[in-house]
Amino acid sequence: MASEYDVESANASYTTARTEWRQECLDAGFDHHSNVNEKATSHFLRKHPALDVSITSVALGESTSTNPVVVALSPPDAPRPNMAVRAKVVDHVTKSLTVAQRTDLGRPIDSAELGAALQSMKPNTAPGPDGWPVAFFLTAPSTFAAILPEFSIISGPNSDAFSPSSA
């Protein structure tokens, strides 16, 4: 017969081996899960191949250019915005508003309103009032809300903020 010490030693060895085997199975399962599923996730989130089409040449009249600067700046004769259509749309929207709505939309943005608008935007998805990311303005929203209305980039639609005379 085996002594009590031998039984305890064998039991400890068995428990250790079983614990190590269980951990090895868990590790193998985790490795399989991460290798198989992460490939599927990265495949799902990949950039679509149709969006990865590079434009390397541009047709200019009778000739073709492969100069990267010319390609980036083409078309040089891009149509300008149609100011008549723009005026027609703005006129239609303006006529559909009540006098109170026009007055409210035409007034300059105050700092409290700008601060509330900045804090309601998602930091890394929305552009800020002058093109900088909203996350930049959220570092000190009350400070920027007090400063930005002083500049012509934040103005009501009826102001001359973008005219050359106000610059």
mmCIF file with all atom_site columns, C-alpha atoms in Angstrom:
data_model
loop_
_atom_site.group_PDB
_atom_site.id
_atom_site.type_symbol
_atom_site.label_atom_id
_atom_site.label_alt_id
_atom_site.label_comp_id
_atom_site.label_asym_id
_atom_site.label_entity_id
_atom_site.label_seq_id
_atom_site.pdbx_PDB_ins_code
_atom_site.Cartn_x
_atom_site.Cartn_y
_atom_site.Cartn_z
_atom_site.occupancy
_atom_site.B_iso_or_equiv
_atom_site.pdbx_formal_charge
_atom_site.auth_seq_id
_atom_site.auth_comp_id
_atom_site.auth_asym_id
_atom_site.auth_atom_id
_atom_site.pdbx_PDB_model_num
ATOM 1   C CA . MET A 1 1   ? 0.000   0.000  0.000   1.00 0.00 ? 1   MET A CA 1
ATOM 2   C CA . ALA A 1 2   ? 1.027   3.581  -0.703  1.00 0.00 ? 2   ALA A CA 1
ATOM 3   C CA . SER A 1 3   ? 1.844   5.861  2.147   1.00 0.00 ? 3   SER A CA 1
ATOM 4   C CA . GLU A 1 4   ? -0.210  8.950  2.954   1.00 0.00 ? 4   GLU A CA 1
ATOM 5   C CA . TYR A 1 5   ? 2.648   11.141 1.679   1.00 0.00 ? 5   TYR A CA 1
ATOM 6   C CA . ASP A 1 6   ? 2.696   9.322  -1.683  1.00 0.00 ? 6   ASP A CA 1
ATOM 7   C CA . VAL A 1 7   ? -1.071  9.778  -2.083  1.00 0.00 ? 7   VAL A CA 1
ATOM 8   C CA . GLU A 1 8   ? -0.867  13.520 -1.313  1.00 0.00 ? 8   GLU A CA 1
ATOM 9   C CA . SER A 1 9   ? 2.095   13.923 -3.687  1.00 0.00 ? 9   SER A CA 1
ATOM 10  C CA . ALA A 1 10  ? 0.273   12.082 -6.492  1.00 0.00 ? 10  ALA A CA 1
ATOM 11  C CA . ASN A 1 11  ? -2.878  14.123 -5.849  1.00 0.00 ? 11  ASN A CA 1
ATOM 12  C CA . ALA A 1 12  ? -0.888  17.386 -5.986  1.00 0.00 ? 12  ALA A CA 1
ATOM 13  C CA . SER A 1 13  ? 0.811   16.294 -9.231  1.00 0.00 ? 13  SER A CA 1
ATOM 14  C CA . TYR A 1 14  ? -2.547  15.339 -10.714 1.00 0.00 ? 14  TYR A CA 1
ATOM 15  C CA . THR A 1 15  ? -4.132  18.677 -9.680  1.00 0.00 ? 15  THR A CA 1
ATOM 16  C CA . THR A 1 16  ? -1.183  20.639 -11.105 1.00 0.00 ? 16  THR A CA 1
ATOM 17  C CA . ALA A 1 17  ? -1.253  18.704 -14.391 1.00 0.00 ? 17  ALA A CA 1
ATOM 18  C CA . ARG A 1 18  ? -5.011  19.153 -14.679 1.00 0.00 ? 18  ARG A CA 1
ATOM 19  C CA . THR A 1 19  ? -4.759  22.930 -13.990 1.00 0.00 ? 19  THR A CA 1
ATOM 20  C CA . GLU A 1 20  ? -1.975  23.329 -16.565 1.00 0.00 ? 20  GLU A CA 1
ATOM 21  C CA . TRP A 1 21  ? -3.944  21.311 -19.129 1.00 0.00 ? 21  TRP A CA 1
ATOM 22  C CA . ARG A 1 22  ? -7.060  23.457 -18.534 1.00 0.00 ? 22  ARG A CA 1
ATOM 23  C CA . GLN A 1 23  ? -5.033  26.666 -18.925 1.00 0.00 ? 23  GLN A CA 1
ATOM 24  C CA . GLU A 1 24  ? -3.467  25.317 -22.126 1.00 0.00 ? 24  GLU A CA 1
ATOM 25  C CA . CYS A 1 25  ? -6.939  24.568 -23.526 1.00 0.00 ? 25  CYS A CA 1
ATOM 26  C CA . LEU A 1 26  ? -8.132  28.068 -22.615 1.00 0.00 ? 26  LEU A CA 1
ATOM 27  C CA . ASP A 1 27  ? -5.053  29.596 -24.278 1.00 0.00 ? 27  ASP A CA 1
ATOM 28  C CA . ALA A 1 28  ? -5.571  27.510 -27.413 1.00 0.00 ? 28  ALA A CA 1
ATOM 29  C CA . GLY A 1 29  ? -9.232  28.544 -27.544 1.00 0.00 ? 29  GLY A CA 1
ATOM 30  C CA . PHE A 1 30  ? -8.323  32.203 -27.110 1.00 0.00 ? 30  PHE A CA 1
ATOM 31  C CA . ASP A 1 31  ? -5.662  31.993 -29.824 1.00 0.00 ? 31  ASP A CA 1
ATOM 32  C CA . HIS A 1 32  ? -8.111  30.317 -32.197 1.00 0.00 ? 32  HIS A CA 1
ATOM 33  C CA . HIS A 1 33  ? -10.806 32.895 -31.420 1.00 0.00 ? 33  HIS A CA 1
ATOM 34  C CA . SER A 1 34  ? -8.502  35.866 -31.886 1.00 0.00 ? 34  SER A CA 1
ATOM 35  C CA . ASN A 1 35  ? -6.933  34.506 -35.075 1.00 0.00 ? 35  ASN A CA 1
ATOM 36  C CA . VAL A 1 36  ? -10.186 33.488 -36.744 1.00 0.00 ? 36  VAL A CA 1
ATOM 37  C CA . ASN A 1 37  ? -12.466 36.290 -35.579 1.00 0.00 ? 37  ASN A CA 1
ATOM 38  C CA . GLU A 1 38  ? -9.988  39.132 -35.848 1.00 0.00 ? 38  GLU A CA 1
ATOM 39  C CA . LYS A 1 39  ? -9.360  38.268 -39.482 1.00 0.00 ? 39  LYS A CA 1
ATOM 40  C CA . ALA A 1 40  ? -13.076 38.503 -40.070 1.00 0.00 ? 40  ALA A CA 1
ATOM 41  C CA . THR A 1 41  ? -13.263 41.833 -38.244 1.00 0.00 ? 41  THR A CA 1
ATOM 42  C CA . SER A 1 42  ? -10.315 43.304 -40.106 1.00 0.00 ? 42  SER A CA 1
ATOM 43  C CA . HIS A 1 43  ? -11.786 42.022 -43.366 1.00 0.00 ? 43  HIS A CA 1
ATOM 44  C CA . PHE A 1 44  ? -15.136 43.606 -42.536 1.00 0.00 ? 44  PHE A CA 1
ATOM 45  C CA . LEU A 1 45  ? -13.542 46.941 -41.589 1.00 0.00 ? 45  LEU A CA 1
ATOM 46  C CA . ARG A 1 46  ? -11.115 47.050 -44.506 1.00 0.00 ? 46  ARG A CA 1
ATOM 47  C CA . LYS A 1 47  ? -11.076 49.900 -46.966 1.00 0.00 ? 47  LYS A CA 1
ATOM 48  C CA . HIS A 1 48  ? -13.222 48.979 -49.918 1.00 0.00 ? 48  HIS A CA 1
ATOM 49  C CA . PRO A 1 49  ? -11.069 48.114 -52.951 1.00 0.00 ? 49  PRO A CA 1
ATOM 50  C CA . ALA A 1 50  ? -13.111 50.389 -55.209 1.00 0.00 ? 50  ALA A CA 1
ATOM 51  C CA . LEU A 1 51  ? -12.132 53.358 -53.040 1.00 0.00 ? 51  LEU A CA 1
ATOM 52  C CA . ASP A 1 52  ? -8.451  52.633 -53.495 1.00 0.00 ? 52  ASP A CA 1
ATOM 53  C CA . VAL A 1 53  ? -8.304  53.754 -57.127 1.00 0.00 ? 53  VAL A CA 1
ATOM 54  C CA . SER A 1 54  ? -5.485  56.179 -57.700 1.00 0.00 ? 54  SER A CA 1
ATOM 55  C CA . ILE A 1 55  ? -5.733  58.786 -60.432 1.00 0.00 ? 55  ILE A CA 1
ATOM 56  C CA . THR A 1 56  ? -2.343  59.049 -62.102 1.00 0.00 ? 56  THR A CA 1
ATOM 57  C CA . SER A 1 57  ? -3.133  60.873 -65.327 1.00 0.00 ? 57  SER A CA 1
ATOM 58  C CA . VAL A 1 58  ? -5.462  63.569 -66.540 1.00 0.00 ? 58  VAL A CA 1
ATOM 59  C CA . ALA A 1 59  ? -6.663  64.470 -70.023 1.00 0.00 ? 59  ALA A CA 1
ATOM 60  C CA . LEU A 1 60  ? -6.151  68.131 -70.854 1.00 0.00 ? 60  LEU A CA 1
ATOM 61  C CA . GLY A 1 61  ? -7.739  68.830 -74.206 1.00 0.00 ? 61  GLY A CA 1
ATOM 62  C CA . GLU A 1 62  ? -5.840  66.784 -76.801 1.00 0.00 ? 62  GLU A CA 1
ATOM 63  C CA . SER A 1 63  ? -2.961  65.801 -74.469 1.00 0.00 ? 63  SER A CA 1
ATOM 64  C CA . THR A 1 64  ? -2.570  63.685 -71.344 1.00 0.00 ? 64  THR A CA 1
ATOM 65  C CA . SER A 1 65  ? -0.477  64.637 -68.319 1.00 0.00 ? 65  SER A CA 1
ATOM 66  C CA . THR A 1 66  ? 0.966   62.356 -65.641 1.00 0.00 ? 66  THR A CA 1
ATOM 67  C CA . ASN A 1 67  ? 2.550   65.196 -63.664 1.00 0.00 ? 67  ASN A CA 1
ATOM 68  C CA . PRO A 1 68  ? 1.258   64.731 -60.069 1.00 0.00 ? 68  PRO A CA 1
ATOM 69  C CA . VAL A 1 69  ? 0.864   68.486 -59.562 1.00 0.00 ? 69  VAL A CA 1
ATOM 70  C CA . VAL A 1 70  ? -1.195  68.885 -62.735 1.00 0.00 ? 70  VAL A CA 1
ATOM 71  C CA . VAL A 1 71  ? -3.274  65.817 -61.820 1.00 0.00 ? 71  VAL A CA 1
ATOM 72  C CA . ALA A 1 72  ? -3.933  67.191 -58.320 1.00 0.00 ? 72  ALA A CA 1
ATOM 73  C CA . LEU A 1 73  ? -4.956  70.615 -59.627 1.00 0.00 ? 73  LEU A CA 1
ATOM 74  C CA . SER A 1 74  ? -7.210  69.369 -62.407 1.00 0.00 ? 74  SER A CA 1
ATOM 75  C CA . PRO A 1 75  ? -9.672  70.244 -63.672 1.00 0.00 ? 75  PRO A CA 1
ATOM 76  C CA . PRO A 1 76  ? -8.343  73.773 -64.018 1.00 0.00 ? 76  PRO A CA 1
ATOM 77  C CA . ASP A 1 77  ? -11.612 74.922 -65.540 1.00 0.00 ? 77  ASP A CA 1
ATOM 78  C CA . ALA A 1 78  ? -13.879 73.585 -62.784 1.00 0.00 ? 78  ALA A CA 1
ATOM 79  C CA . PRO A 1 79  ? -17.263 75.291 -62.880 1.00 0.00 ? 79  PRO A CA 1
ATOM 80  C CA . ARG A 1 80  ? -17.763 78.078 -60.377 1.00 0.00 ? 80  ARG A CA 1
ATOM 81  C CA . PRO A 1 81  ? -20.712 77.900 -57.986 1.00 0.00 ? 81  PRO A CA 1
ATOM 82  C CA . ASN A 1 82  ? -23.902 79.060 -59.649 1.00 0.00 ? 82  ASN A CA 1
ATOM 83  C CA . MET A 1 83  ? -24.771 82.187 -57.688 1.00 0.00 ? 83  MET A CA 1
ATOM 84  C CA . ALA A 1 84  ? -28.205 82.508 -59.333 1.00 0.00 ? 84  ALA A CA 1
ATOM 85  C CA . VAL A 1 85  ? -29.227 79.036 -58.134 1.00 0.00 ? 85  VAL A CA 1
ATOM 86  C CA . ARG A 1 86  ? -27.767 79.743 -54.705 1.00 0.00 ? 86  ARG A CA 1
ATOM 87  C CA . ALA A 1 87  ? -29.703 83.025 -54.463 1.00 0.00 ? 87  ALA A CA 1
ATOM 88  C CA . LYS A 1 88  ? -32.893 81.265 -55.569 1.00 0.00 ? 88  LYS A CA 1
ATOM 89  C CA . VAL A 1 89  ? -32.528 78.584 -52.867 1.00 0.00 ? 89  VAL A CA 1
ATOM 90  C CA . VAL A 1 90  ? -31.724 81.134 -50.150 1.00 0.00 ? 90  VAL A CA 1
ATOM 91  C CA . ASP A 1 91  ? -34.656 83.290 -51.273 1.00 0.00 ? 91  ASP A CA 1
ATOM 92  C CA . HIS A 1 92  ? -37.026 80.306 -51.148 1.00 0.00 ? 92  HIS A CA 1
ATOM 93  C CA . VAL A 1 93  ? -35.859 79.311 -47.661 1.00 0.00 ? 93  VAL A CA 1
ATOM 94  C CA . THR A 1 94  ? -36.043 82.913 -46.465 1.00 0.00 ? 94  THR A CA 1
ATOM 95  C CA . LYS A 1 95  ? -39.617 83.297 -47.741 1.00 0.00 ? 95  LYS A CA 1
ATOM 96  C CA . SER A 1 96  ? -40.690 80.081 -46.005 1.00 0.00 ? 96  SER A CA 1
ATOM 97  C CA . LEU A 1 97  ? -39.534 81.380 -42.601 1.00 0.00 ? 97  LEU A CA 1
ATOM 98  C CA . THR A 1 98  ? -41.611 83.557 -40.321 1.00 0.00 ? 98  THR A CA 1
ATOM 99  C CA . VAL A 1 99  ? -40.377 87.011 -39.352 1.00 0.00 ? 99  VAL A CA 1
ATOM 100 C CA . ALA A 1 100 ? -39.462 85.741 -35.873 1.00 0.00 ? 100 ALA A CA 1
ATOM 101 C CA . GLN A 1 101 ? -37.491 82.831 -37.348 1.00 0.00 ? 101 GLN A CA 1
ATOM 102 C CA . ARG A 1 102 ? -35.641 85.147 -39.757 1.00 0.00 ? 102 ARG A CA 1
ATOM 103 C CA . THR A 1 103 ? -34.791 87.506 -36.913 1.00 0.00 ? 103 THR A CA 1
ATOM 104 C CA . ASP A 1 104 ? -33.603 84.640 -34.718 1.00 0.00 ? 104 ASP A CA 1
ATOM 105 C CA . LEU A 1 105 ? -31.468 83.100 -37.481 1.00 0.00 ? 105 LEU A CA 1
ATOM 106 C CA . GLY A 1 106 ? -30.097 86.475 -38.571 1.00 0.00 ? 106 GLY A CA 1
ATOM 107 C CA . ARG A 1 107 ? -28.723 87.519 -35.210 1.00 0.00 ? 107 ARG A CA 1
ATOM 108 C CA . PRO A 1 108 ? -25.056 86.884 -34.376 1.00 0.00 ? 108 PRO A CA 1
ATOM 109 C CA . ILE A 1 109 ? -24.209 83.759 -32.379 1.00 0.00 ? 109 ILE A CA 1
ATOM 110 C CA . ASP A 1 110 ? -23.501 84.576 -28.738 1.00 0.00 ? 110 ASP A CA 1
ATOM 111 C CA . SER A 1 111 ? -20.879 82.803 -26.643 1.00 0.00 ? 111 SER A CA 1
ATOM 112 C CA . ALA A 1 112 ? -23.364 80.786 -24.555 1.00 0.00 ? 112 ALA A CA 1
ATOM 113 C CA . GLU A 1 113 ? -25.034 79.407 -27.692 1.00 0.00 ? 113 GLU A CA 1
ATOM 114 C CA . LEU A 1 114 ? -21.666 78.613 -29.277 1.00 0.00 ? 114 LEU A CA 1
ATOM 115 C CA . GLY A 1 115 ? -20.423 76.903 -26.097 1.00 0.00 ? 115 GLY A CA 1
ATOM 116 C CA . ALA A 1 116 ? -23.548 74.725 -25.951 1.00 0.00 ? 116 ALA A CA 1
ATOM 117 C CA . ALA A 1 117 ? -23.184 73.855 -29.645 1.00 0.00 ? 117 ALA A CA 1
ATOM 118 C CA . LEU A 1 118 ? -19.511 72.918 -29.225 1.00 0.00 ? 118 LEU A CA 1
ATOM 119 C CA . GLN A 1 119 ? -20.216 70.694 -26.239 1.00 0.00 ? 119 GLN A CA 1
ATOM 120 C CA . SER A 1 120 ? -23.019 68.876 -28.074 1.00 0.00 ? 120 SER A CA 1
ATOM 121 C CA . MET A 1 121 ? -20.728 67.858 -30.977 1.00 0.00 ? 121 MET A CA 1
ATOM 122 C CA . LYS A 1 122 ? -18.845 64.568 -31.110 1.00 0.00 ? 122 LYS A CA 1
ATOM 123 C CA . PRO A 1 123 ? -15.160 65.381 -30.557 1.00 0.00 ? 123 PRO A CA 1
ATOM 124 C CA . ASN A 1 124 ? -13.524 63.298 -33.275 1.00 0.00 ? 124 ASN A CA 1
ATOM 125 C CA . THR A 1 125 ? -16.200 63.184 -35.948 1.00 0.00 ? 125 THR A CA 1
ATOM 126 C CA . ALA A 1 126 ? -17.420 66.717 -36.509 1.00 0.00 ? 126 ALA A CA 1
ATOM 127 C CA . PRO A 1 127 ? -15.436 69.625 -37.905 1.00 0.00 ? 127 PRO A CA 1
ATOM 128 C CA . GLY A 1 128 ? -15.337 72.676 -35.700 1.00 0.00 ? 128 GLY A CA 1
ATOM 129 C CA . PRO A 1 129 ? -16.538 76.153 -36.622 1.00 0.00 ? 129 PRO A CA 1
ATOM 130 C CA . ASP A 1 130 ? -13.435 76.993 -38.635 1.00 0.00 ? 130 ASP A CA 1
ATOM 131 C CA . GLY A 1 131 ? -12.459 73.518 -39.854 1.00 0.00 ? 131 GLY A CA 1
ATOM 132 C CA . TRP A 1 132 ? -10.356 72.471 -36.849 1.00 0.00 ? 132 TRP A CA 1
ATOM 133 C CA . PRO A 1 133 ? -11.560 69.308 -35.098 1.00 0.00 ? 133 PRO A CA 1
ATOM 134 C CA . VAL A 1 134 ? -14.128 69.833 -32.362 1.00 0.00 ? 134 VAL A CA 1
ATOM 135 C CA . ALA A 1 135 ? -11.804 67.980 -29.970 1.00 0.00 ? 135 ALA A CA 1
ATOM 136 C CA . PHE A 1 136 ? -9.464  70.992 -30.164 1.00 0.00 ? 136 PHE A CA 1
ATOM 137 C CA . PHE A 1 137 ? -12.227 73.406 -29.135 1.00 0.00 ? 137 PHE A CA 1
ATOM 138 C CA . LEU A 1 138 ? -13.406 71.064 -26.370 1.00 0.00 ? 138 LEU A CA 1
ATOM 139 C CA . THR A 1 139 ? -10.090 71.471 -24.539 1.00 0.00 ? 139 THR A CA 1
ATOM 140 C CA . ALA A 1 140 ? -11.486 74.790 -23.265 1.00 0.00 ? 140 ALA A CA 1
ATOM 141 C CA . PRO A 1 141 ? -15.028 75.228 -24.620 1.00 0.00 ? 141 PRO A CA 1
ATOM 142 C CA . SER A 1 142 ? -15.961 78.257 -22.542 1.00 0.00 ? 142 SER A CA 1
ATOM 143 C CA . THR A 1 143 ? -12.768 80.073 -23.550 1.00 0.00 ? 143 THR A CA 1
ATOM 144 C CA . PHE A 1 144 ? -13.245 79.365 -27.253 1.00 0.00 ? 144 PHE A CA 1
ATOM 145 C CA . ALA A 1 145 ? -16.953 80.188 -27.005 1.00 0.00 ? 145 ALA A CA 1
ATOM 146 C CA . ALA A 1 146 ? -16.001 83.620 -25.690 1.00 0.00 ? 146 ALA A CA 1
ATOM 147 C CA . ILE A 1 147 ? -13.293 84.204 -28.326 1.00 0.00 ? 147 ILE A CA 1
ATOM 148 C CA . LEU A 1 148 ? -14.787 82.822 -31.562 1.00 0.00 ? 148 LEU A CA 1
ATOM 149 C CA . PRO A 1 149 ? -17.806 85.157 -31.909 1.00 0.00 ? 149 PRO A CA 1
ATOM 150 C CA . GLU A 1 150 ? -15.350 88.061 -32.158 1.00 0.00 ? 150 GLU A CA 1
ATOM 151 C CA . PHE A 1 151 ? -14.065 86.695 -35.470 1.00 0.00 ? 151 PHE A CA 1
ATOM 152 C CA . SER A 1 152 ? -15.976 86.799 -38.720 1.00 0.00 ? 152 SER A CA 1
ATOM 153 C CA . ILE A 1 153 ? -15.946 82.996 -39.108 1.00 0.00 ? 153 ILE A CA 1
ATOM 154 C CA . ILE A 1 154 ? -18.850 82.751 -36.671 1.00 0.00 ? 154 ILE A CA 1
ATOM 155 C CA . SER A 1 155 ? -21.637 85.005 -37.874 1.00 0.00 ? 155 SER A CA 1
ATOM 156 C CA . GLY A 1 156 ? -25.286 84.978 -38.726 1.00 0.00 ? 156 GLY A CA 1
ATOM 157 C CA . PRO A 1 157 ? -26.405 84.294 -42.297 1.00 0.00 ? 157 PRO A CA 1
ATOM 158 C CA . ASN A 1 158 ? -27.390 87.935 -42.889 1.00 0.00 ? 158 ASN A CA 1
ATOM 159 C CA . SER A 1 159 ? -24.014 89.378 -41.968 1.00 0.00 ? 159 SER A CA 1
ATOM 160 C CA . ASP A 1 160 ? -21.265 90.370 -44.371 1.00 0.00 ? 160 ASP A CA 1
ATOM 161 C CA . ALA A 1 161 ? -18.753 88.078 -42.651 1.00 0.00 ? 161 ALA A CA 1
ATOM 162 C CA . PHE A 1 162 ? -17.428 86.590 -45.843 1.00 0.00 ? 162 PHE A CA 1
ATOM 163 C CA . SER A 1 163 ? -17.387 89.698 -47.973 1.00 0.00 ? 163 SER A CA 1
ATOM 164 C CA . PRO A 1 164 ? -14.011 91.263 -48.852 1.00 0.00 ? 164 PRO A CA 1
ATOM 165 C CA . SER A 1 165 ? -14.928 94.498 -47.079 1.00 0.00 ? 165 SER A CA 1
ATOM 166 C CA . SER A 1 166 ? -15.211 92.774 -43.704 1.00 0.00 ? 166 SER A CA 1
ATOM 167 C CA . ALA A 1 167 ? -11.875 90.977 -43.941 1.00 0.00 ? 167 ALA A CA 1
#
